Structure formats: C-alpha cells, structure tokens
mmCIF file of C-alpha atoms in Angstrom:
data_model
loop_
_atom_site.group_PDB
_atom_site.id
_atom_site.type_symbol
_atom_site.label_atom_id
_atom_site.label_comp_id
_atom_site.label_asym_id
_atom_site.label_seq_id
_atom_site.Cartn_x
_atom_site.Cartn_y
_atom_site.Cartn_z
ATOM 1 C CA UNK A 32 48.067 -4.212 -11.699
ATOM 2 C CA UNK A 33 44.217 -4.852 -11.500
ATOM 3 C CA UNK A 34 45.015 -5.813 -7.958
ATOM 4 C CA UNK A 35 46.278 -2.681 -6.896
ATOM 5 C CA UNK A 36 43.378 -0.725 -8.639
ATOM 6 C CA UNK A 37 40.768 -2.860 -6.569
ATOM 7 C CA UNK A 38 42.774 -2.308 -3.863
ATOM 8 C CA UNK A 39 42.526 1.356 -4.140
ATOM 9 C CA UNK A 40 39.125 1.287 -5.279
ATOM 10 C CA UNK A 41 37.968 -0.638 -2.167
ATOM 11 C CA UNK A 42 39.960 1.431 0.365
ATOM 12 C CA UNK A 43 38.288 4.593 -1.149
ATOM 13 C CA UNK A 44 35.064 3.327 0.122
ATOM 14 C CA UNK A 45 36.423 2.280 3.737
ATOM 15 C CA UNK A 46 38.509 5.038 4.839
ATOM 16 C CA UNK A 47 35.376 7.912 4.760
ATOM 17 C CA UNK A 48 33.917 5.726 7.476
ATOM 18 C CA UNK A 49 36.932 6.948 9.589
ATOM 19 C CA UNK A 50 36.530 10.304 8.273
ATOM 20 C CA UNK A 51 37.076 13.370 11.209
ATOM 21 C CA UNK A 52 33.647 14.116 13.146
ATOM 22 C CA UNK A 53 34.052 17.487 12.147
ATOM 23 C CA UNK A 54 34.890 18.760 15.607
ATOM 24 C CA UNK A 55 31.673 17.225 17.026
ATOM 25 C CA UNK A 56 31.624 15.248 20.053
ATOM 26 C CA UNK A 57 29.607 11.651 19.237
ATOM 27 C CA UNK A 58 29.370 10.566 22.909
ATOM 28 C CA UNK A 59 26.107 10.072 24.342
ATOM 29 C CA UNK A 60 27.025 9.728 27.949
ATOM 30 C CA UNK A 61 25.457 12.579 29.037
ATOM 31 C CA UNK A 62 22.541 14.776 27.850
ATOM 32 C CA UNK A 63 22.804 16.834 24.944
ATOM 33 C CA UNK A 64 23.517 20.391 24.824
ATOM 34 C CA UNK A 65 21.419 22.390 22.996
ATOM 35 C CA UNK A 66 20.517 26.351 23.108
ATOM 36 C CA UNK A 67 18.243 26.403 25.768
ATOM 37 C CA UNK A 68 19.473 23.854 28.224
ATOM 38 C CA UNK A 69 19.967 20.000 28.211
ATOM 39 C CA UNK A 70 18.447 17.217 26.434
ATOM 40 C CA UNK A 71 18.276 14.181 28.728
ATOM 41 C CA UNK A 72 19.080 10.588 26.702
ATOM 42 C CA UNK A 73 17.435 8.671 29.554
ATOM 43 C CA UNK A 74 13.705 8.113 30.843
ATOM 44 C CA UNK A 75 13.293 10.852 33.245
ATOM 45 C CA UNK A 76 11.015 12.625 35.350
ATOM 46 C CA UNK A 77 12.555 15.673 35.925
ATOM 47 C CA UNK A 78 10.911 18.934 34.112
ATOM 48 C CA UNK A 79 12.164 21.429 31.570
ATOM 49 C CA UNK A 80 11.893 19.888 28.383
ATOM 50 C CA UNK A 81 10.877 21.303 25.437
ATOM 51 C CA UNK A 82 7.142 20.154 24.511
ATOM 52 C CA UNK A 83 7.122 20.862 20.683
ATOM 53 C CA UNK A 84 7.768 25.129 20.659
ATOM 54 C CA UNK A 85 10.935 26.837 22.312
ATOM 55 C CA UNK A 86 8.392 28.432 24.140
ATOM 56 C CA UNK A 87 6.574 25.047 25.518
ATOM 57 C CA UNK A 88 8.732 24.117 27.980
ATOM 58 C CA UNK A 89 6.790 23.539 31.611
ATOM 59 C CA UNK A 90 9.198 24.353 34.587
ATOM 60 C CA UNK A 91 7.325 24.249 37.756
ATOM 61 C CA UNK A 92 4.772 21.292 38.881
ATOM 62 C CA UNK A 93 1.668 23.048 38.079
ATOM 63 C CA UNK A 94 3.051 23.481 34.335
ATOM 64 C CA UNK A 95 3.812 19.949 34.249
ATOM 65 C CA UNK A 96 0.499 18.677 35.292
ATOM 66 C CA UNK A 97 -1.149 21.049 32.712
ATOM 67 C CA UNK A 98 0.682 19.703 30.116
ATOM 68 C CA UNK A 99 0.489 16.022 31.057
ATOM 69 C CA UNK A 100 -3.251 17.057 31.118
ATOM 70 C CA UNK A 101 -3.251 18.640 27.601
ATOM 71 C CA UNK A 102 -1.300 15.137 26.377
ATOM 72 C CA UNK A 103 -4.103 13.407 27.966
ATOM 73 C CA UNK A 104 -6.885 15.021 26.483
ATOM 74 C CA UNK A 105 -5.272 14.849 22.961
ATOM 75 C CA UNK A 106 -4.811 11.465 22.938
ATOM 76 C CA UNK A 107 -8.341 11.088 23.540
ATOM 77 C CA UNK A 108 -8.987 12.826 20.779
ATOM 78 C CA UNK A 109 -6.575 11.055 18.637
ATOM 79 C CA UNK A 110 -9.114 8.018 19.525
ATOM 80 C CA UNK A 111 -12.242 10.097 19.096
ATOM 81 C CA UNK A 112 -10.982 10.926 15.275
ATOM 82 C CA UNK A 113 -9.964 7.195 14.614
ATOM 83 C CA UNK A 114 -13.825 6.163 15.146
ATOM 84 C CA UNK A 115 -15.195 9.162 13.513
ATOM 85 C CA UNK A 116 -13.343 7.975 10.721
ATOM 86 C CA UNK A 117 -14.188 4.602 10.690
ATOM 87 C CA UNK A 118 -17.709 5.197 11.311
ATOM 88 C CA UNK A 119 -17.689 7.627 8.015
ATOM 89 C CA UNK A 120 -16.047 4.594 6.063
ATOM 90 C CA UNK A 121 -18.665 2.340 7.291
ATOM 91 C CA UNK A 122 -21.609 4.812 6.537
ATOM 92 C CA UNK A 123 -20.164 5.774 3.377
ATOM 93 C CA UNK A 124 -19.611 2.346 2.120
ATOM 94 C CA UNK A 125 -23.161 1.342 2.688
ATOM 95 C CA UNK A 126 -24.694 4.201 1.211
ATOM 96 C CA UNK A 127 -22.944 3.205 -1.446
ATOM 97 C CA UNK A 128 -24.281 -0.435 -1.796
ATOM 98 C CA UNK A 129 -27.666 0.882 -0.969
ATOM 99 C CA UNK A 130 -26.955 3.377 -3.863
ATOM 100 C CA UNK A 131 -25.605 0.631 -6.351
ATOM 101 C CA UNK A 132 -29.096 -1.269 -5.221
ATOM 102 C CA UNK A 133 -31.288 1.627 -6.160
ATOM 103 C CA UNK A 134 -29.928 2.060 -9.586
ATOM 104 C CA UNK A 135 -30.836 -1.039 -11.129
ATOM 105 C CA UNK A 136 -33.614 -1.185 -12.972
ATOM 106 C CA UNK A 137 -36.433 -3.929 -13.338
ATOM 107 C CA UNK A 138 -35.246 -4.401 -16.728
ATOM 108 C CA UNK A 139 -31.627 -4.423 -16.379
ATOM 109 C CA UNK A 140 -31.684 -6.968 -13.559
ATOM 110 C CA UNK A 141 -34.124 -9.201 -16.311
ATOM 111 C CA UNK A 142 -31.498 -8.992 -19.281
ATOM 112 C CA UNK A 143 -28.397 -9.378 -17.246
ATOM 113 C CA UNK A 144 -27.173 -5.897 -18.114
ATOM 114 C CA UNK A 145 -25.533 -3.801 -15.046
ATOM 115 C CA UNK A 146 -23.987 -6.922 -13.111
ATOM 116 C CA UNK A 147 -21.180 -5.477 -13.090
ATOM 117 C CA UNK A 148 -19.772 -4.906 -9.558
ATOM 118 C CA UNK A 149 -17.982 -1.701 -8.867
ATOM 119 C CA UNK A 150 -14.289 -2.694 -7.455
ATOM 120 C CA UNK A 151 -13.516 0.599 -5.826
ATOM 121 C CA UNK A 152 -15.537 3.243 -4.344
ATOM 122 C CA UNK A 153 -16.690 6.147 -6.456
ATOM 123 C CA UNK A 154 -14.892 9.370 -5.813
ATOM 124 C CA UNK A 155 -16.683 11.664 -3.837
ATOM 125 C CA UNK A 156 -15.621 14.952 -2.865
ATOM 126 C CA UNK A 157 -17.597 15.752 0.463
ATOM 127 C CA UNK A 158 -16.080 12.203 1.625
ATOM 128 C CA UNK A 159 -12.629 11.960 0.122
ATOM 129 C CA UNK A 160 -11.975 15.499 1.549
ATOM 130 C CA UNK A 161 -13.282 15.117 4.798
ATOM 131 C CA UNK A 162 -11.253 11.149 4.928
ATOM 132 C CA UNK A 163 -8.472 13.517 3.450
ATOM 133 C CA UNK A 164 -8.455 15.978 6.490
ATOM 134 C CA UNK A 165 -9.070 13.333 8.972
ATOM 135 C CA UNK A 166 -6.185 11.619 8.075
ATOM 136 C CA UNK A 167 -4.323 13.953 8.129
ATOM 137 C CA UNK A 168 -4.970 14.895 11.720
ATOM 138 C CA UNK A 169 -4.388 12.080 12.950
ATOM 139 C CA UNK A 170 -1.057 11.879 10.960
ATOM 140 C CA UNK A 171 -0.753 15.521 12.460
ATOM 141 C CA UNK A 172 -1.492 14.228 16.277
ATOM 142 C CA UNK A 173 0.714 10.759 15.689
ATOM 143 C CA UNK A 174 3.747 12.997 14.851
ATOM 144 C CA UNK A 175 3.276 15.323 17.984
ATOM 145 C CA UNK A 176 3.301 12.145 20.081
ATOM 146 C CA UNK A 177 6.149 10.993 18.900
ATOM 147 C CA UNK A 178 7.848 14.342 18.989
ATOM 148 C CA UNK A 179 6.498 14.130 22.824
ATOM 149 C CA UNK A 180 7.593 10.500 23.615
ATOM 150 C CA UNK A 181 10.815 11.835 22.074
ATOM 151 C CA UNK A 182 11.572 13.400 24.907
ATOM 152 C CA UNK A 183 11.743 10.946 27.445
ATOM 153 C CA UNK A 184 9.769 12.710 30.169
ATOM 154 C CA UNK A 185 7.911 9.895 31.615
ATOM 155 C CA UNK A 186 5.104 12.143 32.875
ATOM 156 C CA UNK A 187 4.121 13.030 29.221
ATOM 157 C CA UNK A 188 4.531 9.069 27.542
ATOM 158 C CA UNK A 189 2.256 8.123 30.770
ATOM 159 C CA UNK A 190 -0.270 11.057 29.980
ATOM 160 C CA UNK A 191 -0.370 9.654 26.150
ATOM 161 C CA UNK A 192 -0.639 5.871 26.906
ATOM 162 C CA UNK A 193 -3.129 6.423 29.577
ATOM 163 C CA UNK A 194 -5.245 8.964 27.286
ATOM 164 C CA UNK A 195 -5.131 6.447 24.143
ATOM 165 C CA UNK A 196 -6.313 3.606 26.622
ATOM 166 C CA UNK A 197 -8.927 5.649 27.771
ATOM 167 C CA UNK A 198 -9.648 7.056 24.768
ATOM 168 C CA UNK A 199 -10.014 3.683 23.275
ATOM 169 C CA UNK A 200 -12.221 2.725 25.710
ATOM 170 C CA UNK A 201 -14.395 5.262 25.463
ATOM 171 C CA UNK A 202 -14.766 5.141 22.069
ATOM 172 C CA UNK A 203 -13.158 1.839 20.578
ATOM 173 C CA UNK A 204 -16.892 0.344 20.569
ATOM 174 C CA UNK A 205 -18.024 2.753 18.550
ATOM 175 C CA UNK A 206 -15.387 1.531 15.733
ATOM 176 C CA UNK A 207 -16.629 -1.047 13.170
ATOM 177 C CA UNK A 208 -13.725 -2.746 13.182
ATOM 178 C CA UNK A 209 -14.238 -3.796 17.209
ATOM 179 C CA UNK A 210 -16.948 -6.137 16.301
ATOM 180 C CA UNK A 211 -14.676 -8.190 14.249
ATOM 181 C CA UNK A 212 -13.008 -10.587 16.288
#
C-alpha cells in the first residue's frame, strides 16, 4: 500500500510538467508576435525594433544611425561614470587616511592610545549619496544595454561594444584600478 501512495505521490509531481500550454504556441521558429509588429529571435540587421519605449522604434536609415549614435555616446558615458566613481573612491579613501593621520595627537601616539585602525570607512553622507546615485546609474545604463542587446539588432550591440571600447579608452587610464597590473 505505501507503494501505491509513492506512486501517486511521485506522479503528482511529473504529470504538471505535461500540463496544456494554455493555448500558447511555445515554438520559436519564427519571430514573435507582439502588438506592434515582430520580434526577431535571430541576430539581425534589419530595422523596426523597439529601442526601450513603444514609441522608440527607428524605421528608416537616418533613425537607425541616430540611435546607433545615441547607444554610442551612452556607452561612453557608462565608462565616463565608472572612473568618476573610482576616482571618488580613491580620493575619498585617502582623505580619509590623511584624516585618521591628522587626528592623532603627540600624546596619544607616545602612550599607545588611538592605534586602533578603522576597518571600514566612516559613513559620510556627501560621499555615500553621491557613490549611492552613481551606482545606481550605472545599474540604470547596464540594464538599458541589456534591454538593447536584447534585441538582437546588430547595429545597436556594435554601437554599445564599440562605445564601451572607446569609452574605456578614453577614460580607463583615468581609473585607479588600471595601474594595477
């Protein structure tokens, strides 16, 4: 009898994996049908897709190249705020240790009082916000790419690899971190 009851028990699990579609066709041979017009599966480089807004969607050539442009340009700037950033964290931390210098006293450094190292960064509003906001553009411009690469217009994932590399360039020696290796 305990048998049977696994039995059923397992089944129960298995059979909603066979479940109906609910009338929805699963195939992804072709492109996807939506309100507006078609979604191409594929790497394309045909136009018409929606950038982001139903009302973003470039048609004719000129469109597309002001777009691709726009994609460009906000990659770059993706860049730009990466450095910005880590040029704040590297100004910030050393005004810190400069800070943590400072405030030590002849007499504390004599009696051994105040060694103690600070493990984290003190919280300060002007520069947690502003890391705060930066972050979050970035996190802001990262999702908009992917929304964009999303796509699969080739024009625009060209326009945003091309603008980070640039962008990277242009900027990448700026970053702390590039004197590192």
């Amino acid at each position: 009898m305990i048998w049977h009851t696994l039995a059923i028990c397992l089944l129960s699990f298995i059979t909603p994996s066979f479940a109906d579609t609910n009338g929805m066709d699963m195939s992804t041979d072709g492109p996807m049908n939506l309100a507006m017009g078609n979604m191409l599966t594929y790497l394309h480089f045909t136009s018409g897709d929606t950038l982001w807004f139903l009302g973003w969607v470039p048609k004719s050539a000129g469109a597309m190249i002001g777009a691709c442009i726009g994609l460009f340009l906000l990659a770059i700037l993706d860049r730009w705020l990466a450095t910005c950033r880590a040029l704040m964290e590297f100004h910030w931390s050393a005004s810190i240790l400069v800070a943590d210098k400072l405030n030590v006293s002849p007499a504390q450094e004599l009696s051994g009082v105040g060694k103690f190292r600070r493990l984290t960064p003190p919280f300060i509003s002007s520069h947690d916000i502003t890391r705060g906001v930066m972050f979050a553009a970035q996190a802001l411009l990262n999702y908009l790419f992917m929304l964009t690469v999303m796509t699969f217009q080739l024009g625009f994932i060209f326009s945003l690899v091309i603008g980070l590399g640039v962008g990277e360039t242009l900027f990448g020696r700026f970053s702390p971190s590039a004197h590192l290796h």
